[in-house]
Amino acid sequence: MELDLGLVRTFVEVADTEHFGRAAGRLHLAQSAVSRRIQRLESQLGVALLERTSRSVVVTDAGKTFLADARALLVAAEAARRRLTAHQRLEVAFVPGVSPSPVVAALRADGHEPDIGMRRVQWYEQGDVLRTGAADVLLGRLPIVGEGLRVEPLWTESRMVLLPTSHRLARRSTVQLAELADEPMVRHDGPVAVSWDAEHNIDPRPDGKPVPTGPIVRTLEEKLEYVATGVALTILPSSVSTLFERDDLVVVPVVDAPPATVALAWNDDRQRLPARDAFLAAARAMGR
């Protein structure tokens, strides 16, 4: 007999909660899906594991016998997964302002000891670093473009406009997008520049007007120099605005700008790695 651990885990959740609905919530499944899983497991085992009433779920005698074995199976499977994880090297890519170290700390606190390499990438490298296999998983920012990639939003952050200290808005506590309507914004270079400009320059603006064109850049450092000399401005996610400190620059919150999104991404076409799955689970937990 081949037991599906997913079905076994579902049975343990129902037995622990004595309720299909609560078990469904823990498993992030529909209640009907939980019921079907239990029926499949009972069919495989040839015994009734649960007695269902209109108000409760009771574990049968056969179910109580199997429950102890089910728990042992899940513990053994988790231990095997962690042993595999510890022997794998996981390459994690990240963009400026998005740190993977809290995820790694959460993994280790949970008993995982993966061998992790960390690689800082630029915005235009996000898709390529996964496509080529240089990284197994990415903590990046939308948009993340590439064939075969899975992208999963984690959290959002507010936006700041970067200004030279001599700018008319530099002493303001907040600004609105309409006040930046006539300001040139730096542009991005590369195959995904159009989608990146649309997202990070908020172009076009909510009123439909295009953003005045500024110089083309590829790095944060180039943005800083163009803004400092008064050639153009740039809008940054709030975490990026904490990465530098200069006397000739200031950041001001843009109160009506849509938030920037931090996301997980990985190549779904590549071999599945237990270490990557563990990293994804830890990152998702932090993003809730």
Coordinates of C-alpha atoms in Angstrom, one line a residue:
M1 CA 0.0 0.0 0.0
E2 CA 1.3 3.5 -0.9
L3 CA 0.2 6.1 1.5
D4 CA -0.1 9.7 0.5
L5 CA 1.4 11.8 3.3
G6 CA -0.9 14.7 2.3
L7 CA -3.9 12.5 3.1
V8 CA -2.3 11.3 6.3
R9 CA -1.6 14.9 7.4
T10 CA -5.2 15.8 6.7
F11 CA -6.5 13.0 8.9
V12 CA -4.2 14.1 11.8
E13 CA -5.5 17.7 11.5
V14 CA -9.2 16.5 11.5
A15 CA -8.5 14.2 14.4
D16 CA -6.8 16.9 16.4
T17 CA -9.4 19.5 15.8
E18 CA -12.4 17.2 15.7
H19 CA -13.8 19.5 13.1
F20 CA -13.6 19.5 9.3
G21 CA -13.9 23.3 9.0
R22 CA -11.1 24.0 11.5
A23 CA -8.9 21.4 9.9
A24 CA -9.6 23.0 6.5
G25 CA -8.5 26.4 7.9
R26 CA -5.2 25.0 9.2
L27 CA -4.5 23.3 5.9
H28 CA -5.6 26.2 3.7
L29 CA -8.1 24.0 1.9
A30 CA -11.8 24.0 1.2
Q31 CA -13.8 21.9 3.6
S32 CA -15.1 19.8 0.8
A33 CA -11.5 19.0 -0.2
V34 CA -10.7 17.9 3.3
S35 CA -13.7 15.6 3.3
R36 CA -12.7 14.1 -0.1
R37 CA -9.1 13.5 1.2
I38 CA -10.5 11.6 4.3
Q39 CA -12.7 9.5 2.0
R40 CA -9.7 8.6 -0.2
L41 CA -7.6 7.7 2.8
E42 CA -10.4 5.5 4.3
S43 CA -10.8 3.8 0.9
Q44 CA -7.0 3.1 0.7
L45 CA -7.0 1.7 4.2
G46 CA -10.3 -0.2 4.0
V47 CA -11.6 1.1 7.3
A48 CA -13.6 4.0 8.7
L49 CA -11.3 6.4 10.5
L50 CA -13.9 9.0 11.5
E51 CA -17.6 9.0 12.6
R52 CA -19.3 12.2 11.3
T53 CA -22.3 13.8 13.0
S54 CA -24.0 17.1 12.3
R55 CA -22.1 18.8 15.0
S56 CA -18.8 16.9 15.6
V57 CA -16.3 14.4 14.3
V58 CA -15.3 11.4 16.4
V59 CA -12.3 9.2 15.8
T60 CA -13.2 5.5 15.5
D61 CA -11.3 2.8 17.3
A62 CA -9.5 2.0 14.0
G63 CA -8.8 5.6 13.6
K64 CA -7.2 5.9 17.1
T65 CA -5.0 2.9 16.2
F66 CA -3.9 4.5 12.9
L67 CA -3.5 8.0 14.5
A68 CA -0.4 7.0 16.4
D69 CA 1.2 5.5 13.3
A70 CA 0.1 8.6 11.3
R71 CA 1.9 10.9 13.7
A72 CA 5.0 8.7 13.6
L73 CA 4.9 8.7 9.7
L74 CA 4.8 12.5 9.6
V75 CA 7.6 12.9 12.2
A76 CA 9.8 10.5 10.2
A77 CA 9.0 12.3 6.9
E78 CA 9.8 15.7 8.4
A79 CA 13.1 14.4 9.9
A80 CA 14.1 12.9 6.5
R81 CA 13.3 16.2 4.8
R82 CA 15.4 18.1 7.3
R83 CA 18.3 15.8 6.9
L84 CA 18.2 16.3 3.1
T85 CA 17.9 20.0 3.6
A86 CA 21.0 20.1 5.7
H87 CA 23.1 18.5 2.8
Q88 CA 21.9 20.9 0.1
R89 CA 23.3 24.2 -0.9
L90 CA 20.6 26.7 -1.5
E91 CA 21.5 29.8 -3.6
V92 CA 19.3 32.8 -2.6
A93 CA 19.2 36.0 -4.6
F94 CA 17.9 39.2 -3.2
V95 CA 17.6 42.8 -4.4
P96 CA 18.7 45.9 -2.4
G97 CA 16.5 46.6 0.6
V98 CA 15.1 43.1 0.8
S99 CA 17.2 41.0 3.3
P100 CA 17.1 37.2 3.3
S101 CA 18.8 36.9 6.7
P102 CA 15.5 37.0 8.8
V103 CA 14.2 34.0 6.7
V104 CA 17.5 32.1 7.3
A105 CA 17.3 32.9 11.0
A106 CA 13.7 31.5 11.1
L107 CA 14.8 28.4 9.3
R108 CA 17.5 27.7 11.8
A109 CA 15.2 28.4 14.7
D110 CA 13.0 25.7 13.3
G111 CA 15.8 23.2 13.3
H112 CA 16.9 23.5 9.7
E113 CA 20.6 23.9 8.9
P114 CA 20.9 24.5 5.2
D115 CA 24.1 25.6 3.5
I116 CA 23.0 28.9 2.0
G117 CA 24.7 31.2 -0.4
M118 CA 23.4 34.7 -0.8
R119 CA 23.7 36.8 -4.0
R120 CA 22.7 40.5 -4.4
V121 CA 21.3 41.2 -7.8
Q122 CA 20.1 44.2 -9.6
W123 CA 16.5 44.7 -10.7
Y124 CA 17.2 43.7 -14.3
E125 CA 18.8 40.4 -13.2
Q126 CA 15.8 39.1 -11.3
G127 CA 14.5 36.8 -14.0
D128 CA 17.8 35.8 -15.5
V129 CA 19.4 34.7 -12.2
L130 CA 16.6 32.1 -11.8
R131 CA 16.3 31.1 -15.4
T132 CA 20.1 30.3 -15.6
G133 CA 20.1 28.4 -12.3
A134 CA 22.5 30.9 -10.7
A135 CA 20.0 31.1 -7.9
D136 CA 17.3 28.7 -6.6
V137 CA 15.0 31.3 -5.1
L138 CA 14.7 35.1 -5.2
L139 CA 13.5 37.7 -2.7
G140 CA 12.8 40.5 -5.2
R141 CA 10.3 43.2 -6.2
L142 CA 7.6 43.1 -8.8
P143 CA 7.6 43.0 -11.7
I144 CA 9.6 39.7 -11.9
V145 CA 9.6 38.5 -15.5
G146 CA 10.7 35.2 -17.0
E147 CA 9.3 32.1 -18.6
G148 CA 8.7 29.2 -16.2
L149 CA 8.9 31.4 -13.1
R150 CA 6.6 31.1 -10.2
V151 CA 6.0 34.5 -8.5
E152 CA 4.3 34.9 -5.1
P153 CA 3.7 38.3 -3.5
L154 CA 4.8 38.5 0.2
W155 CA 4.3 42.0 1.5
T156 CA 4.0 45.6 0.3
E157 CA 5.8 48.8 1.3
S158 CA 5.2 52.5 0.9
R159 CA 7.0 54.7 -1.6
M160 CA 9.3 57.7 -1.2
V161 CA 10.4 60.3 -3.7
L162 CA 14.1 61.0 -3.7
L163 CA 14.9 64.8 -3.9
P164 CA 18.0 67.0 -3.9
T165 CA 18.0 69.1 -0.7
S166 CA 17.6 72.3 -2.9
H167 CA 14.3 71.0 -4.4
R168 CA 11.1 73.0 -3.8
L169 CA 9.5 70.0 -2.0
A170 CA 12.5 68.9 0.0
R171 CA 11.2 70.4 3.3
R172 CA 7.7 68.8 3.0
S173 CA 6.7 66.0 5.3
T174 CA 4.7 64.3 2.5
V175 CA 3.9 64.9 -1.2
Q176 CA 1.3 63.7 -3.7
L177 CA 1.8 62.4 -7.1
A178 CA 0.2 65.4 -8.7
E179 CA 2.9 67.6 -7.3
L180 CA 5.5 65.5 -9.2
A181 CA 3.6 65.7 -12.5
D182 CA 6.1 67.9 -14.3
E183 CA 9.2 66.3 -12.8
P184 CA 11.4 64.1 -15.1
M185 CA 12.0 60.6 -13.6
V186 CA 15.0 58.4 -14.2
R187 CA 14.4 55.6 -16.7
H188 CA 15.6 52.0 -16.5
D189 CA 17.6 50.2 -19.2
G190 CA 17.2 46.6 -20.2
P191 CA 14.7 44.0 -21.6
V192 CA 12.2 44.6 -18.7
A193 CA 12.6 48.3 -18.5
V194 CA 9.2 49.1 -19.8
S195 CA 7.4 47.1 -17.2
W196 CA 9.8 48.3 -14.5
D197 CA 9.3 52.0 -15.4
A198 CA 5.5 51.5 -15.4
E199 CA 5.6 50.0 -11.9
H200 CA 8.3 52.0 -10.2
N201 CA 7.9 55.4 -11.9
I202 CA 4.1 54.9 -11.7
D203 CA 3.9 55.7 -15.4
P204 CA 1.4 56.7 -16.5
R205 CA 0.1 58.5 -13.4
P206 CA -3.4 57.8 -12.1
D207 CA -4.8 60.7 -14.2
G208 CA -3.4 59.0 -17.4
K209 CA -0.6 61.4 -18.1
P210 CA 2.8 60.0 -19.0
V211 CA 5.8 60.8 -16.8
P212 CA 8.4 63.2 -18.3
T213 CA 11.5 61.3 -19.4
G214 CA 14.8 61.5 -17.5
P215 CA 18.2 59.8 -18.0
I216 CA 18.6 56.0 -18.3
V217 CA 20.1 54.2 -15.3
R218 CA 20.9 50.6 -14.3
T219 CA 21.9 51.0 -10.6
L220 CA 20.8 52.7 -7.4
E221 CA 24.1 54.6 -7.3
E222 CA 23.5 56.1 -10.7
K223 CA 20.0 57.2 -9.5
L224 CA 21.5 59.0 -6.6
E225 CA 23.9 61.0 -8.7
Y226 CA 21.3 62.1 -11.2
V227 CA 19.0 63.2 -8.4
A228 CA 21.7 65.0 -6.5
T229 CA 22.6 67.0 -9.6
G230 CA 19.0 68.0 -10.2
V231 CA 18.6 66.3 -13.5
A232 CA 15.7 64.0 -12.5
L233 CA 13.9 62.5 -9.5
T234 CA 13.2 58.9 -8.6
I235 CA 10.5 57.1 -6.6
L236 CA 11.9 54.3 -4.3
P237 CA 10.4 51.7 -2.1
S238 CA 10.7 52.7 1.5
S239 CA 13.3 50.0 2.4
V240 CA 15.6 51.2 -0.4
S241 CA 15.5 54.7 0.9
T242 CA 17.2 53.5 4.1
L243 CA 20.3 52.1 2.2
F244 CA 22.1 55.4 1.9
E245 CA 22.7 58.6 3.8
R246 CA 23.8 61.8 2.0
D247 CA 23.7 65.4 3.0
D248 CA 22.7 66.5 -0.5
L249 CA 19.6 64.1 -0.7
V250 CA 16.3 63.7 1.1
V251 CA 13.4 61.3 0.9
V252 CA 9.8 62.3 1.3
P253 CA 6.8 59.9 1.5
V254 CA 4.4 59.9 -1.5
V255 CA 1.1 59.5 0.3
D256 CA -1.0 58.5 -2.7
A257 CA 1.5 56.3 -4.5
P258 CA 0.4 52.6 -4.8
P259 CA 2.7 50.4 -2.7
A260 CA 5.7 48.5 -4.0
T261 CA 5.5 44.7 -3.7
V262 CA 8.1 42.3 -2.4
A263 CA 7.8 38.8 -3.8
L264 CA 9.2 35.3 -3.8
A265 CA 10.2 33.8 -7.1
W266 CA 11.6 30.5 -8.2
N267 CA 12.0 28.5 -11.4
D268 CA 9.2 25.9 -11.5
D269 CA 10.9 24.0 -14.3
R270 CA 14.0 23.1 -12.2
Q271 CA 14.4 20.2 -9.8
R272 CA 12.4 20.5 -6.6
L273 CA 14.7 21.0 -3.6
P274 CA 13.6 20.3 0.0
A275 CA 15.9 23.2 1.1
R276 CA 14.1 25.6 -1.3
D277 CA 10.7 24.4 -0.1
A278 CA 11.7 25.0 3.5
F279 CA 12.9 28.5 2.6
L280 CA 9.7 29.3 0.7
A281 CA 7.6 28.2 3.7
A282 CA 9.7 30.3 6.1
A283 CA 9.4 33.4 3.9
R284 CA 5.6 32.9 3.5
A285 CA 5.2 32.8 7.2
M286 CA 7.1 36.1 7.6
G287 CA 5.0 37.7 4.9
R288 CA 1.7 37.0 6.7

